[in-house]
PDB file of C-alpha atoms in Angstrom:
ATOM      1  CA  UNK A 191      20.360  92.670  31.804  1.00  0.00           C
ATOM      2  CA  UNK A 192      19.866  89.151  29.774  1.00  0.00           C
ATOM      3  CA  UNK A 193      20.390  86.384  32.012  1.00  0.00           C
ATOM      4  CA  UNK A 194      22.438  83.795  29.833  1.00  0.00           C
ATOM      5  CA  UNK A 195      21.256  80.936  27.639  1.00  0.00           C
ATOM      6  CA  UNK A 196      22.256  77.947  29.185  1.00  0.00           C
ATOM      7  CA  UNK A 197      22.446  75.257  26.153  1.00  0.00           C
ATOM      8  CA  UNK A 198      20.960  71.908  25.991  1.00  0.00           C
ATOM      9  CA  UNK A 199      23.057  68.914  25.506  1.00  0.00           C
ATOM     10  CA  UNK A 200      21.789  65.470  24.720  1.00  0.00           C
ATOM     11  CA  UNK A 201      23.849  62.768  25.597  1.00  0.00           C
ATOM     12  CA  UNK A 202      23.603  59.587  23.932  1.00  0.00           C
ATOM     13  CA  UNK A 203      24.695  56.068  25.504  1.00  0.00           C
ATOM     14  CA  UNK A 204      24.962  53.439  22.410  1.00  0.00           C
ATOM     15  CA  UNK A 205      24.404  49.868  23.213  1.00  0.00           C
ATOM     16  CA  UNK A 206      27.376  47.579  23.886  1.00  0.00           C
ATOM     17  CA  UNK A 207      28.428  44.932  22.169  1.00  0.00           C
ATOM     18  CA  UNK A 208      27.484  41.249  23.224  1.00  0.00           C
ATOM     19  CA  UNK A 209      29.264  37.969  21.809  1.00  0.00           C
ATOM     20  CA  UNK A 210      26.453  35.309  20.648  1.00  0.00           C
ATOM     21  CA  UNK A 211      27.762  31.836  20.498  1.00  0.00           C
ATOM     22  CA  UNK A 212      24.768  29.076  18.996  1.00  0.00           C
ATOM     23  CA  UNK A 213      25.215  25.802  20.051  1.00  0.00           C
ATOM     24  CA  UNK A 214      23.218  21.696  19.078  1.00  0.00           C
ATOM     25  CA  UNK A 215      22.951  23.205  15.601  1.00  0.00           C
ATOM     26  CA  UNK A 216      23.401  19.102  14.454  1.00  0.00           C
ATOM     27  CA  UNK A 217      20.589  16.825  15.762  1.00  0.00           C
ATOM     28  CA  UNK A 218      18.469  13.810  14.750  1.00  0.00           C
ATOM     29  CA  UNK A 219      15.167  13.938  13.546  1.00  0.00           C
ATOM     30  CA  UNK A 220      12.593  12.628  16.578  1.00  0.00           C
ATOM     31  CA  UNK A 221       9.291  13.646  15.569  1.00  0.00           C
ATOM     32  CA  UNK A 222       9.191  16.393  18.348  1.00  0.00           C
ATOM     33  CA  UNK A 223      10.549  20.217  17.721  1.00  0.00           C
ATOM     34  CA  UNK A 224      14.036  20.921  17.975  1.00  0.00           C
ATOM     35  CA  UNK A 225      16.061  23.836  18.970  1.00  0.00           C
ATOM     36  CA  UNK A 226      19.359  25.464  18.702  1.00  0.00           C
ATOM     37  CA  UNK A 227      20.613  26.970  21.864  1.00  0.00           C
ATOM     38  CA  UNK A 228      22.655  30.460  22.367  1.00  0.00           C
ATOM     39  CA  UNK A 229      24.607  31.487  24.690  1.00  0.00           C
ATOM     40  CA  UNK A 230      26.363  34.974  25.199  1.00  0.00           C
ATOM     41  CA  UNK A 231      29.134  37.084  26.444  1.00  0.00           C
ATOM     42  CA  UNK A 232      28.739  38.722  28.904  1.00  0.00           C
ATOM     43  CA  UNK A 233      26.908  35.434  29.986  1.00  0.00           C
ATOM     44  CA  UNK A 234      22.900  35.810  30.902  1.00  0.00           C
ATOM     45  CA  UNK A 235      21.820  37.955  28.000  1.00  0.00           C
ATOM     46  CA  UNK A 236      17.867  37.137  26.458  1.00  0.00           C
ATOM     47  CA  UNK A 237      18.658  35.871  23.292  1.00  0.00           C
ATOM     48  CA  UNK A 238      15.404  35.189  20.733  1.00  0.00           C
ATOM     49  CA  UNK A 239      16.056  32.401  17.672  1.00  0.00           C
ATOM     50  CA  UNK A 240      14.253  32.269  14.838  1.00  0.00           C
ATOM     51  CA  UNK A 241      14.785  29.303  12.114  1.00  0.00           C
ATOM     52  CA  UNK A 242      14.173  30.424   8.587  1.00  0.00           C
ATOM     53  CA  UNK A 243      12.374  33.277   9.635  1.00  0.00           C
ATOM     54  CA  UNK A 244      10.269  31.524  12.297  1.00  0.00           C
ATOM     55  CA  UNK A 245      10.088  31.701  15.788  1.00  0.00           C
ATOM     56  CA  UNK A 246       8.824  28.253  16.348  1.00  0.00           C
ATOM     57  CA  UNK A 247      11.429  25.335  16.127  1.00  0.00           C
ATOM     58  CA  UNK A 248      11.187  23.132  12.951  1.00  0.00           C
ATOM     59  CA  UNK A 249      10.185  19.343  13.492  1.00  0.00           C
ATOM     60  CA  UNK A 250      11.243  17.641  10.230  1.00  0.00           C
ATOM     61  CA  UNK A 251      14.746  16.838   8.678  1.00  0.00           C
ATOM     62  CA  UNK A 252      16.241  19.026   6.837  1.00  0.00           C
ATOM     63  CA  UNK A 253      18.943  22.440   6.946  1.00  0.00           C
ATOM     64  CA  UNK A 254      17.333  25.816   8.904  1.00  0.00           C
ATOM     65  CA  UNK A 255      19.004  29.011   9.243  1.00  0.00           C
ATOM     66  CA  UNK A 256      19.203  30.225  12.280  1.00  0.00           C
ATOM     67  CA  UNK A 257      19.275  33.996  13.905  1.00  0.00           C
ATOM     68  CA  UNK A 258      20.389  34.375  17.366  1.00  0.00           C
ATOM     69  CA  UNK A 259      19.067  38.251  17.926  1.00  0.00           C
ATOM     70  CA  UNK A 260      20.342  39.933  21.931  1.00  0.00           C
ATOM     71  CA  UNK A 261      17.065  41.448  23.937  1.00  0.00           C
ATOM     72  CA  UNK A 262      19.087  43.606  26.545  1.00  0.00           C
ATOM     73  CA  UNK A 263      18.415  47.364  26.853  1.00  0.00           C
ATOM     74  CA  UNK A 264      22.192  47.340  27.143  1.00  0.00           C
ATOM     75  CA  UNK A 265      23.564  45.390  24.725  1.00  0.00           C
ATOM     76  CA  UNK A 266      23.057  44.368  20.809  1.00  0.00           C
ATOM     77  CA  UNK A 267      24.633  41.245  19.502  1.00  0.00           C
ATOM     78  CA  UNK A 268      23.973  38.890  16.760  1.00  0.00           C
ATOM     79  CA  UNK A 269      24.694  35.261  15.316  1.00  0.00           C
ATOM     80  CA  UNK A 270      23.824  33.389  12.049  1.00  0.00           C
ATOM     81  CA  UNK A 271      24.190  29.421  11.784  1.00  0.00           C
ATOM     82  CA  UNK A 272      22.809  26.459  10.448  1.00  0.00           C
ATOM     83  CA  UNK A 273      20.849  23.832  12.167  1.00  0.00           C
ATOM     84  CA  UNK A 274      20.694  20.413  10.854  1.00  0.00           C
ATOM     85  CA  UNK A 275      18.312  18.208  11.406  1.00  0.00           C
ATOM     86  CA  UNK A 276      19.262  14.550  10.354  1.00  0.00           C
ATOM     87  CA  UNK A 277      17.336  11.334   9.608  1.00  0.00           C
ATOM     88  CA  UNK A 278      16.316   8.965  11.976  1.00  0.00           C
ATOM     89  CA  UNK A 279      17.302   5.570  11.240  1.00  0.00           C
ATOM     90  CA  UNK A 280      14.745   2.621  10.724  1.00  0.00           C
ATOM     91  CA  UNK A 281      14.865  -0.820  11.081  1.00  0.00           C
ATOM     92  CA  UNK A 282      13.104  -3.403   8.588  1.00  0.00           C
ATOM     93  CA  UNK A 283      12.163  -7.003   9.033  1.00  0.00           C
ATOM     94  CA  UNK A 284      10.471  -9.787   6.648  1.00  0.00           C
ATOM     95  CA  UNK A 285       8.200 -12.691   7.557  1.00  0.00           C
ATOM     96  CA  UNK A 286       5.983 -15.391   5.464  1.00  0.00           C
ATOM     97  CA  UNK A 287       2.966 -16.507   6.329  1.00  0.00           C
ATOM     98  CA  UNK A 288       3.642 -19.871   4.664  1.00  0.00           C
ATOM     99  CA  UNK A 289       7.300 -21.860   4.843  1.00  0.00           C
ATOM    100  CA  UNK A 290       7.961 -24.043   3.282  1.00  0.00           C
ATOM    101  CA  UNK A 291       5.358 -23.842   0.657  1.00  0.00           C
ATOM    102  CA  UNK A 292       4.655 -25.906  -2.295  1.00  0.00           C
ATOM    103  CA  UNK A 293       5.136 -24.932  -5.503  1.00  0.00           C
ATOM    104  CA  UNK A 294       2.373 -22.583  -6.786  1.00  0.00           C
ATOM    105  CA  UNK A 295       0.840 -22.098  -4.162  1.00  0.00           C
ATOM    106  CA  UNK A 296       0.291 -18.421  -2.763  1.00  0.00           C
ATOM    107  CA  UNK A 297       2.411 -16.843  -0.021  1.00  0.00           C
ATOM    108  CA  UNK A 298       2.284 -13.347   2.021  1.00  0.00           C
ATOM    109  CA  UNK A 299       5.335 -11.556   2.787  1.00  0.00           C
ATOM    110  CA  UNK A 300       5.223  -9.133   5.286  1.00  0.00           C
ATOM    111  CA  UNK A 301       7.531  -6.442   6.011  1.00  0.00           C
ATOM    112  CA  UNK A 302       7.493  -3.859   9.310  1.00  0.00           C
ATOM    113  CA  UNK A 303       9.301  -0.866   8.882  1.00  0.00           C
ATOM    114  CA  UNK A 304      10.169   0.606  12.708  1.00  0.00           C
ATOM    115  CA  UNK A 305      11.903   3.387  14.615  1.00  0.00           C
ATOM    116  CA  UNK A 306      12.199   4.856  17.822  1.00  0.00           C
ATOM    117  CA  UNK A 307      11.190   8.629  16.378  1.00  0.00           C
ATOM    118  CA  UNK A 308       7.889   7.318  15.102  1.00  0.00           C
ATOM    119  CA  UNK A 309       6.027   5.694  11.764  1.00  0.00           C
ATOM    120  CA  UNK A 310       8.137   5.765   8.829  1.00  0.00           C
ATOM    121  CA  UNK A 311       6.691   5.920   5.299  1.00  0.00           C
ATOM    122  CA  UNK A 312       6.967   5.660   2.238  1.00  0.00           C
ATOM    123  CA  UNK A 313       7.287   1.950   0.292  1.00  0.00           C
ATOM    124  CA  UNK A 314       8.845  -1.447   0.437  1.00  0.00           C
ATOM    125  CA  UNK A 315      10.594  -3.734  -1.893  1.00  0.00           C
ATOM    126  CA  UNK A 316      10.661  -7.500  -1.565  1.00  0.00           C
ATOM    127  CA  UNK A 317      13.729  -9.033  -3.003  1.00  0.00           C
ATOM    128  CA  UNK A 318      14.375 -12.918  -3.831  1.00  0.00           C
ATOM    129  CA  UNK A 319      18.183 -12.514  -3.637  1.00  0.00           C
ATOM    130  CA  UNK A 320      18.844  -9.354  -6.020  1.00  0.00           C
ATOM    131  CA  UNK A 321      16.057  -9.587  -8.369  1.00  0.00           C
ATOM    132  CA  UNK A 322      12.998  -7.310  -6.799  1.00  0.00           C
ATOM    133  CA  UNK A 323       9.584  -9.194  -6.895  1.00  0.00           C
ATOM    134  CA  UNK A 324       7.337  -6.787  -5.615  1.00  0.00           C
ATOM    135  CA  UNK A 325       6.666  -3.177  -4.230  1.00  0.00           C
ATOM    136  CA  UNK A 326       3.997  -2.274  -1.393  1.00  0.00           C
ATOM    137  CA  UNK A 327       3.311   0.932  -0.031  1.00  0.00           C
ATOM    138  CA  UNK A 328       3.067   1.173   3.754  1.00  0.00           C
ATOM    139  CA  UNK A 329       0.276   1.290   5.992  1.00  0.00           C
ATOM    140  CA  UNK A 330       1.079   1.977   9.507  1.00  0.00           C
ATOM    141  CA  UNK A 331       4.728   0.716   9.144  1.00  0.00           C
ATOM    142  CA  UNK A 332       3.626  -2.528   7.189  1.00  0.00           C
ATOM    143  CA  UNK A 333       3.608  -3.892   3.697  1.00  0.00           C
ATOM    144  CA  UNK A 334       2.801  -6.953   2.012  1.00  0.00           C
ATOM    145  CA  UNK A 335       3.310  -8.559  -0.816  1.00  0.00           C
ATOM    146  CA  UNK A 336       1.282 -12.377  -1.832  1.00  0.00           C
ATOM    147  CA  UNK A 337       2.930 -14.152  -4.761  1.00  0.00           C
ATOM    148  CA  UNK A 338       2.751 -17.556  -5.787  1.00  0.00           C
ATOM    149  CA  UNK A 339       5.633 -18.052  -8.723  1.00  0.00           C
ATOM    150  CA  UNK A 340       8.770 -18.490  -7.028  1.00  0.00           C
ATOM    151  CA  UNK A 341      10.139 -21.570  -8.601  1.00  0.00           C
ATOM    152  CA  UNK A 342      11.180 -24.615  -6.943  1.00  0.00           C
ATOM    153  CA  UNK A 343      14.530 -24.592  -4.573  1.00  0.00           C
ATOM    154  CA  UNK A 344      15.502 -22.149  -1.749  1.00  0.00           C
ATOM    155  CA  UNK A 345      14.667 -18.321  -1.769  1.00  0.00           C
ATOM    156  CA  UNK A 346      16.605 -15.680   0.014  1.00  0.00           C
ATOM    157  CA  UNK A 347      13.751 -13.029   0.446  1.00  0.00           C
ATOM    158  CA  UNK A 348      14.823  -9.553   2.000  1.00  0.00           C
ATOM    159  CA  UNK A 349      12.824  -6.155   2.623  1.00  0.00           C
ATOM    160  CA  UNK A 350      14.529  -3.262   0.965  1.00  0.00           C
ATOM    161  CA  UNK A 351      13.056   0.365   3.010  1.00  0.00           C
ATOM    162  CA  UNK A 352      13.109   3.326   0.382  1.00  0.00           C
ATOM    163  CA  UNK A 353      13.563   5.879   3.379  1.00  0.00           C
ATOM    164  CA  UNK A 354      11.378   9.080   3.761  1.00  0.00           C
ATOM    165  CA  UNK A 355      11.924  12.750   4.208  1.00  0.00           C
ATOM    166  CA  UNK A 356      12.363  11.907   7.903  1.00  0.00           C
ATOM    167  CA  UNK A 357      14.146   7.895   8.203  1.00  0.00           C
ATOM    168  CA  UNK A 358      16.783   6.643   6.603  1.00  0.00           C
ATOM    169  CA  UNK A 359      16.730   3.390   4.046  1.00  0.00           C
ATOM    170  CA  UNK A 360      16.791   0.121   5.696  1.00  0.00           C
ATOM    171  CA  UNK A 361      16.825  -3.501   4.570  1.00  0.00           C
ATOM    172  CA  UNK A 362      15.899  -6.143   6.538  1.00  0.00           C
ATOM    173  CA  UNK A 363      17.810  -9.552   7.377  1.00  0.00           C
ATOM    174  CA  UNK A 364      17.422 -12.288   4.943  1.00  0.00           C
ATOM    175  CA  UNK A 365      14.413 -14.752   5.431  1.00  0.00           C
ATOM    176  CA  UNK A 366      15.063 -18.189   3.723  1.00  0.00           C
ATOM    177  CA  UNK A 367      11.633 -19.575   2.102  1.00  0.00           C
ATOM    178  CA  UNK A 368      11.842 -23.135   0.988  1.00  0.00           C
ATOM    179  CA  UNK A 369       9.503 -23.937  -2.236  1.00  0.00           C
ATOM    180  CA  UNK A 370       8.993 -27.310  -2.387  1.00  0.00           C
ATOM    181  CA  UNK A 371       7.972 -29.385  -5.545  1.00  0.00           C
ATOM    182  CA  UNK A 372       5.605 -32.471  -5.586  1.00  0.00           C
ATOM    183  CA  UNK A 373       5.656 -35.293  -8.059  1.00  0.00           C
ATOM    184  CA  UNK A 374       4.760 -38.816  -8.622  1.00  0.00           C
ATOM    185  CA  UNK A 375       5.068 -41.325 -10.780  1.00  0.00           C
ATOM    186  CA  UNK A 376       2.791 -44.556 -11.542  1.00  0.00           C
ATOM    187  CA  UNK A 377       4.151 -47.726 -12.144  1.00  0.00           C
ATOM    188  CA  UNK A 378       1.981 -50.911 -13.848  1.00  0.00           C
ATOM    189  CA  UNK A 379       2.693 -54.291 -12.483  1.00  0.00           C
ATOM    190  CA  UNK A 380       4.395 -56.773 -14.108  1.00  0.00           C
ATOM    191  CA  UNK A 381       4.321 -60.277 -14.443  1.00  0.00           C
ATOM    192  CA  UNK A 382       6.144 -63.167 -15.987  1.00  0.00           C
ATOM    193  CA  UNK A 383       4.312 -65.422 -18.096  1.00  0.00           C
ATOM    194  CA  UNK A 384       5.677 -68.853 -18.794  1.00  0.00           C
ATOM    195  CA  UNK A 385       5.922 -70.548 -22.294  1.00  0.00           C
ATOM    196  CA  UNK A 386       2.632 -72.833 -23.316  1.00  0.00           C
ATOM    197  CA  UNK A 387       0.561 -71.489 -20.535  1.00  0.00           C
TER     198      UNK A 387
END
């Protein structure tokens, strides 16, 4: 007699469900990589990130979409958000090389562009009160500007930053530069002469 078929059953466990939460999705530019961070539920999960389609953490400012994708033979889960990375803020400062000055003669402003999340760049206005007097590009955090036609009288001379894709605008404090004027008059002698001499 036939023994009897037993039949084959395949049995199929489906992944669970895991919450992602992402978290420091709003940080400040600092010239080193930066990284949103996820955590899940139930807690302890391998999570991988990728920003815009990149595994590696972005650097500059700027908006990044991040994936938050669950590694668990157990579990599936997944999270979408937006990391923002900020500018850093700068700080600006003018000097002269010459003040006070006489008229005509030349002077070199300098203005330093700084921050604590590295070199900005970019470019530099020098202002005598609201009217801009000159541009320089910066080299290593610096420009300068040498003029020679502010007029006679008290200047108030600021840096104005233009910012970067990384640092915000800055403008520095206001550096008075006296111009002074020279002039001189000449004067004959005189003398009084008496009648029949």
């Amino acid at each position: 007699c036939a023994l009897p078929i037993s039949p084959t059953v395949t049995l199929t466990v489906s992944k669970a469900t895991a919450t992602v939460m992402l978290g420091n999705l709003s940080q400040t530019y600092t010239g080193s990589p930066l990284s949103a961070t996820a955590t899940t539920t139930p807690p302890g999960l391998a999570v991988s990130l990728t920003y815009n389609g990149s595994s590696t953490p972005p650097t500059l400012a700027g908006s990044y979409t991040v994936v938050a994708t669950v590694n668990d033979p157990n579990y599936t889960g997944t999270a979408t958000g937006t990391l923002v990375i900020a500018k850093a803020a700068a700080a600006a400062s003018v000097t002269s090389n010459v003040n006070p000055v006489l008229l005509q003669n030349a002077i070199t402003l300098t203005a330093k562009v700084t921050s604590s999340a590295g070199t900005p760049t970019g470019s530099v206005t020098f202002l005598d009160g609201t009217t801009a007097i000159g541009t320089s590009t910066l080299v290593s955090g610096v420009g300068t500007l040498t003029i020679s036609s502010l007029a006679a009288g008290s200047h108030s001379i600021t840096a104005a930053y233009s910012g970067d894709a990384n640092f915000n605008v800055a403008s520095s404090a206001a550096l008075t530069e006296v111009v002074q004027d020279f002039s001189f008059s000449i004067s004959a002698p005189s003398e009084t002469a008496l009648p029949g001499i």
